[in-house]
mmCIF file of C-alpha atoms in Angstrom:
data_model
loop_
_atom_site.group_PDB
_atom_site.id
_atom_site.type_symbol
_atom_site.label_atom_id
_atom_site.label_comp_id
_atom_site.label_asym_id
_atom_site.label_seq_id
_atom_site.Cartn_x
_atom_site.Cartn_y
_atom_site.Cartn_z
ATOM 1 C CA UNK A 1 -7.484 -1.410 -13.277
ATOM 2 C CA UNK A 2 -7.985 -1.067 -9.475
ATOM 3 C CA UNK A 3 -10.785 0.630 -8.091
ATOM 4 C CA UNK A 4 -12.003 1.384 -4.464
ATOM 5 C CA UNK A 5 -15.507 2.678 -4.046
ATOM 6 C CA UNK A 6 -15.516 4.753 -1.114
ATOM 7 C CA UNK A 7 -19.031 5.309 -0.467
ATOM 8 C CA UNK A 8 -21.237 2.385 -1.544
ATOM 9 C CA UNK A 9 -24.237 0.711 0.336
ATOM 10 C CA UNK A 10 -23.591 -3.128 -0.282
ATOM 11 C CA UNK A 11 -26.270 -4.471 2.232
ATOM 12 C CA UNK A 12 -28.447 -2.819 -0.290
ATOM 13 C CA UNK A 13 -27.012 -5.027 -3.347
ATOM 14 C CA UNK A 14 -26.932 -8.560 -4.194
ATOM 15 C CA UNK A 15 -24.589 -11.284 -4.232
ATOM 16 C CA UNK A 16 -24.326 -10.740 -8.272
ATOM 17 C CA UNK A 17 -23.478 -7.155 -7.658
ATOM 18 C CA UNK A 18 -20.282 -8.302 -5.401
ATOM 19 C CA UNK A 19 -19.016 -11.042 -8.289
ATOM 20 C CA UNK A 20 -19.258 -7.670 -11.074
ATOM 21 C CA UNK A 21 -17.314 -5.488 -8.826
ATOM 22 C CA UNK A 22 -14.408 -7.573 -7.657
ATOM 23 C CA UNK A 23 -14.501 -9.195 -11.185
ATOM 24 C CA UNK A 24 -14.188 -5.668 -12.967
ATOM 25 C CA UNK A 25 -11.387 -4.637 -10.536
ATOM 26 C CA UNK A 26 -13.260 -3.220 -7.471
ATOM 27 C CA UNK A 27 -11.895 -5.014 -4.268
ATOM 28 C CA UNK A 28 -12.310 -2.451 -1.788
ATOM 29 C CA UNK A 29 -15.449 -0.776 -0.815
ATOM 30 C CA UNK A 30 -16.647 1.681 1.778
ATOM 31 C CA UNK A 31 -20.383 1.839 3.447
ATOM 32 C CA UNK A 32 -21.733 4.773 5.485
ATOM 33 C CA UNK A 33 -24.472 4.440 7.636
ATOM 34 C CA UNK A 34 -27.600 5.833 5.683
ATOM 35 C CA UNK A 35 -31.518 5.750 5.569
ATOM 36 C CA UNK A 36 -32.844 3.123 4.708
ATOM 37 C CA UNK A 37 -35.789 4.278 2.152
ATOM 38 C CA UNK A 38 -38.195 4.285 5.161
ATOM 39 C CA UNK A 39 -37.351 5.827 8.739
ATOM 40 C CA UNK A 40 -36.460 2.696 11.579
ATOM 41 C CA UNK A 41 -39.251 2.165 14.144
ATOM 42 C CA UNK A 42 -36.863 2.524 17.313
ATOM 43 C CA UNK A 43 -33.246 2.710 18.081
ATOM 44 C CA UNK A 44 -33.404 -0.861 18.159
ATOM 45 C CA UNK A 45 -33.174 -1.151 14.668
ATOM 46 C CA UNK A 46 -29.865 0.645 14.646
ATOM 47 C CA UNK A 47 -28.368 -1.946 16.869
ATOM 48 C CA UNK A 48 -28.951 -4.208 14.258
ATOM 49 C CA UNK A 49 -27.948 -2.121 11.304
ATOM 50 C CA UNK A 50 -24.750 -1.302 13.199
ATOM 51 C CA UNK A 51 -24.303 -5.132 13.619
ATOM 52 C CA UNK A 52 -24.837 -5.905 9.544
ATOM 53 C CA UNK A 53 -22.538 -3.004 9.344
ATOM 54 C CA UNK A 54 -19.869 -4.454 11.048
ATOM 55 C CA UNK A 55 -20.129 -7.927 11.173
ATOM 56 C CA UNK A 56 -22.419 -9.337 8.257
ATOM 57 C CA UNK A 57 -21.777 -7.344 5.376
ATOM 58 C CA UNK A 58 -17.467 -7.526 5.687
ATOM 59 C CA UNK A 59 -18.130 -11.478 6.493
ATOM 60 C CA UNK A 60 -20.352 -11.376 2.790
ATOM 61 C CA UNK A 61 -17.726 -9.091 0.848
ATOM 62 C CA UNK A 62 -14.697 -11.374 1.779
ATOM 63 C CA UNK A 63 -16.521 -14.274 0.467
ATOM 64 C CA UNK A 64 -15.787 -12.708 -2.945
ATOM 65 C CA UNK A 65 -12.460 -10.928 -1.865
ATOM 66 C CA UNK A 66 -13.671 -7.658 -1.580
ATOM 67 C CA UNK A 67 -12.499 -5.635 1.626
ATOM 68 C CA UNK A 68 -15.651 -3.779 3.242
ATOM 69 C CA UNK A 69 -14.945 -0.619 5.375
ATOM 70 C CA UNK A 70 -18.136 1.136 7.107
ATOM 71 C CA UNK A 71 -18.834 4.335 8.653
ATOM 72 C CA UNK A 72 -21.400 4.748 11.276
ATOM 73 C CA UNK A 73 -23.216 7.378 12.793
ATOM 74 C CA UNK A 74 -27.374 8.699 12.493
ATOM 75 C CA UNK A 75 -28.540 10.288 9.044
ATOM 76 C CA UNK A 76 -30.025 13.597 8.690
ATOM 77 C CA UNK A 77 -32.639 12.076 7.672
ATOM 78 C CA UNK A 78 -33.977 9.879 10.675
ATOM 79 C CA UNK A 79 -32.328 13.463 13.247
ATOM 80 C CA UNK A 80 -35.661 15.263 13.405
ATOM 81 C CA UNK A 81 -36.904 12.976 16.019
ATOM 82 C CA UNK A 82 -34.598 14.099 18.781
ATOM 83 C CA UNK A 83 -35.474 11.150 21.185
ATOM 84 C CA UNK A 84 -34.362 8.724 18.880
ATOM 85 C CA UNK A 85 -31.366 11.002 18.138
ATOM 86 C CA UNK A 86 -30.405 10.221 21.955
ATOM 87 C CA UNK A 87 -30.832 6.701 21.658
ATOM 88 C CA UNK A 88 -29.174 5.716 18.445
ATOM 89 C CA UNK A 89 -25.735 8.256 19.210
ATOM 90 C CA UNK A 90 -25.533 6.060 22.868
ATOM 91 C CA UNK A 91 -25.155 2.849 21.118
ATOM 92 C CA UNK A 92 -22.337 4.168 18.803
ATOM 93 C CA UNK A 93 -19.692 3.925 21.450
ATOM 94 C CA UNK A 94 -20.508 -0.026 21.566
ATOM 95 C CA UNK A 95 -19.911 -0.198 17.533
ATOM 96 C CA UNK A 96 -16.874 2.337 16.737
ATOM 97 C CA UNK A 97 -14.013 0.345 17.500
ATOM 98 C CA UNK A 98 -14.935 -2.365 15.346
ATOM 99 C CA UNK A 99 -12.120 -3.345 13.070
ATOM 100 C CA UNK A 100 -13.594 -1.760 9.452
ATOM 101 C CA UNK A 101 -15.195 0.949 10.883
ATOM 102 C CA UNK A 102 -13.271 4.104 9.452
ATOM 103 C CA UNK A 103 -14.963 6.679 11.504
ATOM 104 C CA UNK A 104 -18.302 8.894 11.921
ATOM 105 C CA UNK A 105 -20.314 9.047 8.583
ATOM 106 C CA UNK A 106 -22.770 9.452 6.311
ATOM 107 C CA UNK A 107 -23.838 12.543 8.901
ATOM 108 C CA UNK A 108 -25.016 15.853 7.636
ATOM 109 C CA UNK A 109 -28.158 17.731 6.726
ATOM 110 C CA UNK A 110 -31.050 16.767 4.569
ATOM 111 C CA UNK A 111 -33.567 19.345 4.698
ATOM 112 C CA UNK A 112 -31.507 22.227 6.740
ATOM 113 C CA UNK A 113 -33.585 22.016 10.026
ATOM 114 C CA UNK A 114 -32.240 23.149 13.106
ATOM 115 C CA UNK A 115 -33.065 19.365 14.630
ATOM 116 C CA UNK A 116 -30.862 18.214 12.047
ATOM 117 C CA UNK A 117 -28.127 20.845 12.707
ATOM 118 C CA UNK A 118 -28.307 19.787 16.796
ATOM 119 C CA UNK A 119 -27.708 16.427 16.066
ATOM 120 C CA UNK A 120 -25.002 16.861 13.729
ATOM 121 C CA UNK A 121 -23.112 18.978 16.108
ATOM 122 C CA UNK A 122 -23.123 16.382 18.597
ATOM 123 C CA UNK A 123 -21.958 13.687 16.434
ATOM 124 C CA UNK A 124 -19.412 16.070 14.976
ATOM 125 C CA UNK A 125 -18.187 16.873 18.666
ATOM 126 C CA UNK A 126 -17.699 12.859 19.169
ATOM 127 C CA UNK A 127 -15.789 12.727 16.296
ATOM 128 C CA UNK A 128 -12.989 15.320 16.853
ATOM 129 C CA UNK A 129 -13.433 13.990 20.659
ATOM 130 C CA UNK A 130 -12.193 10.555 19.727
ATOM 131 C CA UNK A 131 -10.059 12.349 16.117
ATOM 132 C CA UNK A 132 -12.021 10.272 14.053
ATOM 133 C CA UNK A 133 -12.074 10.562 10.220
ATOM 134 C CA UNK A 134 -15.922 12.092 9.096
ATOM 135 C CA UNK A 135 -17.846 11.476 6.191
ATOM 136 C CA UNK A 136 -20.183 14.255 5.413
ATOM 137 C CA UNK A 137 -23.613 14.057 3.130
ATOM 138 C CA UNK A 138 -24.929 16.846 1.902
ATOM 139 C CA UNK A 139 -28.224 17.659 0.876
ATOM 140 C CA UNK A 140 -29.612 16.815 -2.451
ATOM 141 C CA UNK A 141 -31.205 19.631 -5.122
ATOM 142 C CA UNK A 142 -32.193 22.733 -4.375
ATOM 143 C CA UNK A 143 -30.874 22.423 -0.608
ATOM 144 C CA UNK A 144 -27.382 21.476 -1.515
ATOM 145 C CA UNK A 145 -25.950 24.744 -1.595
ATOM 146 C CA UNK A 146 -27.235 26.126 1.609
ATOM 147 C CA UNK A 147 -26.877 23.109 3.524
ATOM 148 C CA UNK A 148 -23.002 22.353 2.442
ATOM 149 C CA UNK A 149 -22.689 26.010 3.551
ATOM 150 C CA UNK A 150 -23.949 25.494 6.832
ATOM 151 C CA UNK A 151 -22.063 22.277 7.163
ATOM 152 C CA UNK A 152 -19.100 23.469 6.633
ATOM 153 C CA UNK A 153 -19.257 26.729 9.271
ATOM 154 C CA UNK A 154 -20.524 24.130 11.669
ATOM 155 C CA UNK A 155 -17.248 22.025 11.341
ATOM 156 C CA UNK A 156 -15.223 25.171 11.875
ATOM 157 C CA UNK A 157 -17.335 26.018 14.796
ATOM 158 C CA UNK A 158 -15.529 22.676 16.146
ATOM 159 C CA UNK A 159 -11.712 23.775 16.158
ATOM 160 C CA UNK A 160 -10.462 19.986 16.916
ATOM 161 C CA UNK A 161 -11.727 18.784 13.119
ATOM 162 C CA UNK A 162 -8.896 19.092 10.946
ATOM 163 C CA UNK A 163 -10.623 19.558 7.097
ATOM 164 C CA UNK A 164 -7.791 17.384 5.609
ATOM 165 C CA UNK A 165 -9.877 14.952 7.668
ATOM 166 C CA UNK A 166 -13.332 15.634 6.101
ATOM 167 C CA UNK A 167 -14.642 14.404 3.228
ATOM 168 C CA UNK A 168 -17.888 16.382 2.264
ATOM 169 C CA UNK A 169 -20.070 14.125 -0.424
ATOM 170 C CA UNK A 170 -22.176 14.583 -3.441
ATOM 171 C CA UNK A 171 -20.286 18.040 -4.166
ATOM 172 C CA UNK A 172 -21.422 19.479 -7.141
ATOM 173 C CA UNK A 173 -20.816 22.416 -10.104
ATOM 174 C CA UNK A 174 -22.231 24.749 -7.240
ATOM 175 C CA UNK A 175 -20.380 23.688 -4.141
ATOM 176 C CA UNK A 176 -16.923 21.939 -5.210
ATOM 177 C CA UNK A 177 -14.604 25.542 -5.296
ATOM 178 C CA UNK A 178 -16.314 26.557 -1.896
ATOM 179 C CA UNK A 179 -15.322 23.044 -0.696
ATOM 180 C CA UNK A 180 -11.959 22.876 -2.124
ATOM 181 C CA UNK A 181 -11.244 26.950 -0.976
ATOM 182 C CA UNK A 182 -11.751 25.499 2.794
ATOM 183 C CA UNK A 183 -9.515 22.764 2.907
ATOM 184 C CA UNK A 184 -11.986 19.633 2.923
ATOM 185 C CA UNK A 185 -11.764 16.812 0.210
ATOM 186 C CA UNK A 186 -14.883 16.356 -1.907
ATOM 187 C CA UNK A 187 -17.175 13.549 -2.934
ATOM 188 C CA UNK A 188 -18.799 13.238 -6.607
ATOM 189 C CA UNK A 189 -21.609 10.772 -6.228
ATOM 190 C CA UNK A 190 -22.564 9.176 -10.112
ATOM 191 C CA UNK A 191 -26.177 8.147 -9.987
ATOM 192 C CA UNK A 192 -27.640 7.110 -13.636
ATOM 193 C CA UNK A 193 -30.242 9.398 -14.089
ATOM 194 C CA UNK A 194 -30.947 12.105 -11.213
ATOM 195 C CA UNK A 195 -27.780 13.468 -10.571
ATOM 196 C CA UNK A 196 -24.616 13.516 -11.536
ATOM 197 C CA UNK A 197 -23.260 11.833 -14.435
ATOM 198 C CA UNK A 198 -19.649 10.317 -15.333
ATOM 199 C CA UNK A 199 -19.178 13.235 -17.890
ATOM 200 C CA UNK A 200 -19.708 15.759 -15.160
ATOM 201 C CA UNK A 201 -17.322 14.366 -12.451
ATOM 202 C CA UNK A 202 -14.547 14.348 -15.179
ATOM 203 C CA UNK A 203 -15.583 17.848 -16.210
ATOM 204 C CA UNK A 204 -14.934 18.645 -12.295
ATOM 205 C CA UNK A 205 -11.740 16.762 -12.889
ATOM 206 C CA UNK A 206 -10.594 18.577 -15.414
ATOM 207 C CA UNK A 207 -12.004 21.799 -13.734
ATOM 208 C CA UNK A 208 -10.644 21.542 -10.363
ATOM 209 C CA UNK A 209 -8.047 18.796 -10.450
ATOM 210 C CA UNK A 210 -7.339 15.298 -9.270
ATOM 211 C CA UNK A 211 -6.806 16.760 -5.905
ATOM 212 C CA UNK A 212 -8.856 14.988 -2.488
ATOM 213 C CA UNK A 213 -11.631 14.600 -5.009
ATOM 214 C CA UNK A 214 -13.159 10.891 -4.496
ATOM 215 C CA UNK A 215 -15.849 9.261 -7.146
ATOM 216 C CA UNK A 216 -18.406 7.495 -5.870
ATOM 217 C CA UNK A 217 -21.510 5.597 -7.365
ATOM 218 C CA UNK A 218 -23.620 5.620 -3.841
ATOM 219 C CA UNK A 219 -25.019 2.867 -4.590
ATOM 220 C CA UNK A 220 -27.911 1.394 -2.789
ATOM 221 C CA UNK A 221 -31.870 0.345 -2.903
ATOM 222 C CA UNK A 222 -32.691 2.850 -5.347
ATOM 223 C CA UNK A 223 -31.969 3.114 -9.188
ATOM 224 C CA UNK A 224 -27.911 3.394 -8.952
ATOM 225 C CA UNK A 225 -24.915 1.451 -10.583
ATOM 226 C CA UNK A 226 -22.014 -0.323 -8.643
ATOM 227 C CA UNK A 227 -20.110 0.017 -11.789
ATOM 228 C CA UNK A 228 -20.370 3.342 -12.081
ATOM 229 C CA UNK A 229 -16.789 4.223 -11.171
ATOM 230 C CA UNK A 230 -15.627 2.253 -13.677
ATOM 231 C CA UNK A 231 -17.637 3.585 -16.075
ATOM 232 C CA UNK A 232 -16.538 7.378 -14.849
ATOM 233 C CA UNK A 233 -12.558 6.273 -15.185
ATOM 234 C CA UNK A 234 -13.587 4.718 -18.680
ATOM 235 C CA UNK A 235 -14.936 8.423 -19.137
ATOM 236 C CA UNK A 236 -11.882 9.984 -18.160
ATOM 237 C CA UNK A 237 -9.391 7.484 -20.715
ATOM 238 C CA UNK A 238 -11.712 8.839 -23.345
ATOM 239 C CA UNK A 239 -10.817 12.081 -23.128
ATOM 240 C CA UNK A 240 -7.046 11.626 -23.272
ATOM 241 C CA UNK A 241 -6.424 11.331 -19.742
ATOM 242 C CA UNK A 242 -3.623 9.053 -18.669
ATOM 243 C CA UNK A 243 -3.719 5.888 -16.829
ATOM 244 C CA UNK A 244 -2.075 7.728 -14.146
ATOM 245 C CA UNK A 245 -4.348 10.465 -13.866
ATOM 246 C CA UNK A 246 -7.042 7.539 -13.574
ATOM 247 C CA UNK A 247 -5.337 5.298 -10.918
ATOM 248 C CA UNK A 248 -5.159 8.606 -9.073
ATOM 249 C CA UNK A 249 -8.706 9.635 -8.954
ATOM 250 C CA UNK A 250 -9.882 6.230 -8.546
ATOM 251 C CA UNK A 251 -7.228 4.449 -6.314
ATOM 252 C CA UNK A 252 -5.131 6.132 -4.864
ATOM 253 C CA UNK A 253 -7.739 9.128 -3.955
ATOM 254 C CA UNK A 254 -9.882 7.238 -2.058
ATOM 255 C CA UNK A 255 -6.599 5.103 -0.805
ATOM 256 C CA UNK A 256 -5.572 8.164 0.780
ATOM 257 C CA UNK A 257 -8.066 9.820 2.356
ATOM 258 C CA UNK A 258 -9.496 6.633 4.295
ATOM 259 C CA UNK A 259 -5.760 5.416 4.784
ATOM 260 C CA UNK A 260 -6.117 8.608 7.500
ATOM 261 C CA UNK A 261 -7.150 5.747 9.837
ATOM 262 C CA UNK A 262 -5.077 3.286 10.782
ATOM 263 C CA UNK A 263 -7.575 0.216 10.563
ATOM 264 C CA UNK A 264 -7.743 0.758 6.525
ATOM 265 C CA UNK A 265 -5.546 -1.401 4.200
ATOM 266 C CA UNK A 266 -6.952 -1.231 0.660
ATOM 267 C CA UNK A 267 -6.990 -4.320 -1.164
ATOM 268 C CA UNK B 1 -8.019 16.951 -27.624
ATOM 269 C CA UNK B 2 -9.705 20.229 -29.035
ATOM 270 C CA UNK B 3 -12.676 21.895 -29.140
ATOM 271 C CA UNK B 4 -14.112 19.825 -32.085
ATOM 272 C CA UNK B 5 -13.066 16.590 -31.078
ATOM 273 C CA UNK B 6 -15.380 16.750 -27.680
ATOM 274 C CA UNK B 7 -18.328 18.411 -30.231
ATOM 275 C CA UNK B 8 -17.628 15.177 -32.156
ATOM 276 C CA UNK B 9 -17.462 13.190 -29.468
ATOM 277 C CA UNK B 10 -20.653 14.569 -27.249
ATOM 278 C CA UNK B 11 -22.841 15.810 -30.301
ATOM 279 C CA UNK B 12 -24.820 13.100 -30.703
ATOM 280 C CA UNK B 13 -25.909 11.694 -27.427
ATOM 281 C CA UNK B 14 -26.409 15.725 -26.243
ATOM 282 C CA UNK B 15 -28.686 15.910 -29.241
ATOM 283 C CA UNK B 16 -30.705 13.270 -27.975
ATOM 284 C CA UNK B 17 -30.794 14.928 -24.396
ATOM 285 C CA UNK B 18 -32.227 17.848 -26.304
ATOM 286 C CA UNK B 19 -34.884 15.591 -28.108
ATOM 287 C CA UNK B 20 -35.961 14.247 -24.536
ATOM 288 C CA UNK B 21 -36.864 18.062 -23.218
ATOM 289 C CA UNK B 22 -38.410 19.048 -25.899
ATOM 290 C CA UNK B 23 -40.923 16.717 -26.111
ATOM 291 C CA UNK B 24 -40.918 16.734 -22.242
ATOM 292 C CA UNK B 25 -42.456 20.104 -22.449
ATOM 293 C CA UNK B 26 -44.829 18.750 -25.846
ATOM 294 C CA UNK B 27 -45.932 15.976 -23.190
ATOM 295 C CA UNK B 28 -47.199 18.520 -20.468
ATOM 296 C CA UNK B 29 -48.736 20.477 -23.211
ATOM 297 C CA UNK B 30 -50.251 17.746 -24.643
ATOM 298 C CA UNK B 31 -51.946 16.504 -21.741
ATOM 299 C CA UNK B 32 -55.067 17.966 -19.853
ATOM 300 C CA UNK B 33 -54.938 20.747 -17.085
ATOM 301 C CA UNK B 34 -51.121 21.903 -19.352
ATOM 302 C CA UNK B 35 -51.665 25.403 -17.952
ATOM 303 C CA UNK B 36 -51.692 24.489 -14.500
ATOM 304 C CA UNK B 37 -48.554 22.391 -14.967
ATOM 305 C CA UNK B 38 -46.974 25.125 -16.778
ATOM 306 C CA UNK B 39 -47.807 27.577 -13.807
ATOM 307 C CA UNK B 40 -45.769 25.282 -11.253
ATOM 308 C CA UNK B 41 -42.894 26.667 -9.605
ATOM 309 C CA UNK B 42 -41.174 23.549 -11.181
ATOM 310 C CA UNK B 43 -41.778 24.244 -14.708
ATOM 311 C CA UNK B 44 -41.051 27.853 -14.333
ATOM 312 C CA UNK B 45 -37.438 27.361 -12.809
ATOM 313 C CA UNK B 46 -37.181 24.847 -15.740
ATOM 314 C CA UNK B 47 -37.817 27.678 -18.414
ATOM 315 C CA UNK B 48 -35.063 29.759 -16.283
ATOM 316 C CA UNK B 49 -32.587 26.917 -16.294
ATOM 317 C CA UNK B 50 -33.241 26.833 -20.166
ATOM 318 C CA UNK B 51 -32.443 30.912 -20.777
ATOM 319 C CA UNK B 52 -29.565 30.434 -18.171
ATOM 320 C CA UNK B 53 -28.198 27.407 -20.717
ATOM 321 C CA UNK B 54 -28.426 29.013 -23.820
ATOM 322 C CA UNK B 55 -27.946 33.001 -22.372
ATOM 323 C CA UNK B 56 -24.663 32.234 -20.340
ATOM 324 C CA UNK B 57 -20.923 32.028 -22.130
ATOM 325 C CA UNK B 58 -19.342 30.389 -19.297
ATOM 326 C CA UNK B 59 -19.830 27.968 -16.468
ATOM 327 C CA UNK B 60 -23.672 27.187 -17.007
ATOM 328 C CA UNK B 61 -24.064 24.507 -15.177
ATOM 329 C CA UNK B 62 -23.059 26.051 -12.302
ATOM 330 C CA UNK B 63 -25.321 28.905 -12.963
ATOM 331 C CA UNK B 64 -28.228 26.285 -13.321
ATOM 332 C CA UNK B 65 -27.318 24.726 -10.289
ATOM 333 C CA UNK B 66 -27.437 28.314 -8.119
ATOM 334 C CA UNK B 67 -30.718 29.232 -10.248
ATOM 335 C CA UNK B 68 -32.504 26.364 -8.454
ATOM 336 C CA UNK B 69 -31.036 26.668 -5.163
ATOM 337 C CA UNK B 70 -32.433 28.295 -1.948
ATOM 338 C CA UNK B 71 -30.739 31.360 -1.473
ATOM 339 C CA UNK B 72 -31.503 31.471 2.442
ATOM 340 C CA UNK B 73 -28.866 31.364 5.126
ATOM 341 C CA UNK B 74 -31.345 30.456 8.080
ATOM 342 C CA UNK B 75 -31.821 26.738 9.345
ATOM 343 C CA UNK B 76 -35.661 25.879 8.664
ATOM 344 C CA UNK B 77 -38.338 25.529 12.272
ATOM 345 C CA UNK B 78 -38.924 21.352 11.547
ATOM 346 C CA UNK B 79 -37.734 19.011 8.466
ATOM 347 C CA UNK B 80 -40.561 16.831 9.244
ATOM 348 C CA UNK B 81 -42.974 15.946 6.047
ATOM 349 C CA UNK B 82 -40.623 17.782 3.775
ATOM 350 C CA UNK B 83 -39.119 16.467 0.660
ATOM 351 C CA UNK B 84 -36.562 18.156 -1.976
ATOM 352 C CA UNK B 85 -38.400 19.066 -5.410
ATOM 353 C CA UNK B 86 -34.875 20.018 -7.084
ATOM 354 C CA UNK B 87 -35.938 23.387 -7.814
ATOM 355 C CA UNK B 88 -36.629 26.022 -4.782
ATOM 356 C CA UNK B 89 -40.124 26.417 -4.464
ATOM 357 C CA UNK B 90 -39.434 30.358 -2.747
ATOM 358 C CA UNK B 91 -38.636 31.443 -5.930
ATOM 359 C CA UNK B 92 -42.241 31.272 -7.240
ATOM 360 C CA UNK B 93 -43.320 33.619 -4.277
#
């Protein structure tokens, strides 16, 4: 089968993990900008990230004919410190038109704070400025529900998002029919043994319907699986599903939301 | 499929998921300073999350899910030295 995996974090993975993908059938991946496990000493570090983003990490993927999208933009994470909020959001203008950059993501909330909140507004606000596609995280556990909450009234604070244009990630049991109800597409992220699982996303499947739903396995420096799509469509053939069904949720899904900008061509 | 093919089909591996909590909770009893552990805000949304499972008829895990969210609506002061826990800690207040 063909798979994209729209929200992966390959500078995080190895050569190895490149030759399983594109060997199993995944030849088209997508990489927010995230945290990196520790928070960056200076803004400077972001002008590097940006540049592996963009430049180093699509050179590395083609070498084994995968296609490598990005999104860029600051994490909730690293957005309570306000100064280097300032500096990091002034150096995305330099980065943004690079040719696999699909818009502004992963932004969001982590812990709910109102730093977090400020700088998501602004990057939201240069996102509908420029009509950029967004990529949304949410926060994990027991914040998940609030914070999706408050995402979402935030982005229809900003009248010039169109949802059909937002995907909001690691959606869950609690948050998919709120997400659904308002017009965004979701994200399920499949993580081996904290979150969700492939038996879960295909219960959402079944649940809510192929509709903008994208799978993702999110994976990156911590314990995570860049098979894990594959794994979740495997999931889905189990039950009876058919191949269609699958292609849809794991192709053509992700195929079509990110085909929103013009710069992506799925392999 | 039916009803009994996915109880065929999921029986055994949820079994084992049941194995794994139960001694979970033998483990913190088992091991010193259990009642402290057992008076955690963690462990008590845990004993919730188990009535929830076996009390509800229809979309648990969704009630589990809202049973250890915060229920607040109002952006927190500062993020800064905070971490998620996966169950909300103002519950225990």
């Amino acid at each position: 089968m063909k798979a994209i995996d729209p929200h992966i974090h390959m500078i995080s993975r190895t050569t190895d993990d490149y030759m399983r993908m594109t060997i199993s059938g995944i030849h088209t991946v997508a990489e927010p900008a995230f945290w990196a496990g520790y928070d960056r000493a200076s803004a400077a570090c972001f002008r590097d990230y940006f540049h592996q983003l963009t430049v180093v990490e699509p050179a590395r993927a083609a070498r084994f004919g995968v296609k490598h999208y990005c999104w860029l933009g600051l994490n909730s994470k690293e957005s309570e410190d306000l100064k280097l909020a300032d500096e990091v959001l002034a150096m995305i203008p330099e980065f943004i038109d690079r040719p696999n950059v699909l818009g502004f993501g992963e932004i969001g909330l982590n812990k709910n704070s109102k730093n977090e909140m400020a700088v998501l507004e602004r990057q939201l606000a240069m996102a509908a400025e420029r009509n950029d596609l967004v990529l949304i995280h949410t926060p994990h556990l027991e914040d998940k529900l609030k914070g999706t909450r408050m995402i979402m009234d935030m982005i229809r604070n900003e009248s010039r998002l169109d949802p059909s244009r937002v995907l909001i990630d690691h959606a869950e049991e609690h948050t998919i029919g709120e997400i659904k109800d308002r017009g965004f597409w979701f994200g399920m992220t499949l993580y081996p043994n904290s979150k969700g699982s492939p038996e879960r996303a295909i219960d959402a499947v079944e649940i809510y319907g192929t509709e903008r739903l994208c799978i993702n396995s999110s994976g990156d420096w911590s314990v995570s699986d860049p098979l894990s799509i594959l794994k979740c469509a495997n999931e889905m053939r189990r039950r009876g599903h058919p191949e269609s069904a699958v292609n849809q949720v794991f192709y053509e899904n992700p195929k079509g939301f990110m085909g929103q900008c013009p710069k992506f061509v799925a392999n | 499929m039916r009803a009994i093919d996915i109880l065929d089909l999921y029986f055994i591996e949820n079994r084992s998921r049941i194995m794994d909590i139960a001694s979970f909770l033998d483990r913190i009893d088992r091991y010193e300073g259990a009642e402290e552990a057992k008076a955690d805000f963690r462990y008590q949304a845990f004993l919730r999350i188990l009535d929830i499972t076996r009390e509800a008829t229809q979309d648990r895990a969704k009630a589990v899910q809202v049973a250890l969210s915060d229920p607040t609506a109002e952006p927190l002061e500062s993020a800064v030295g905070m971490k998620a826990y996966g169950a909300w800690k103002g519950a225990a207040k």
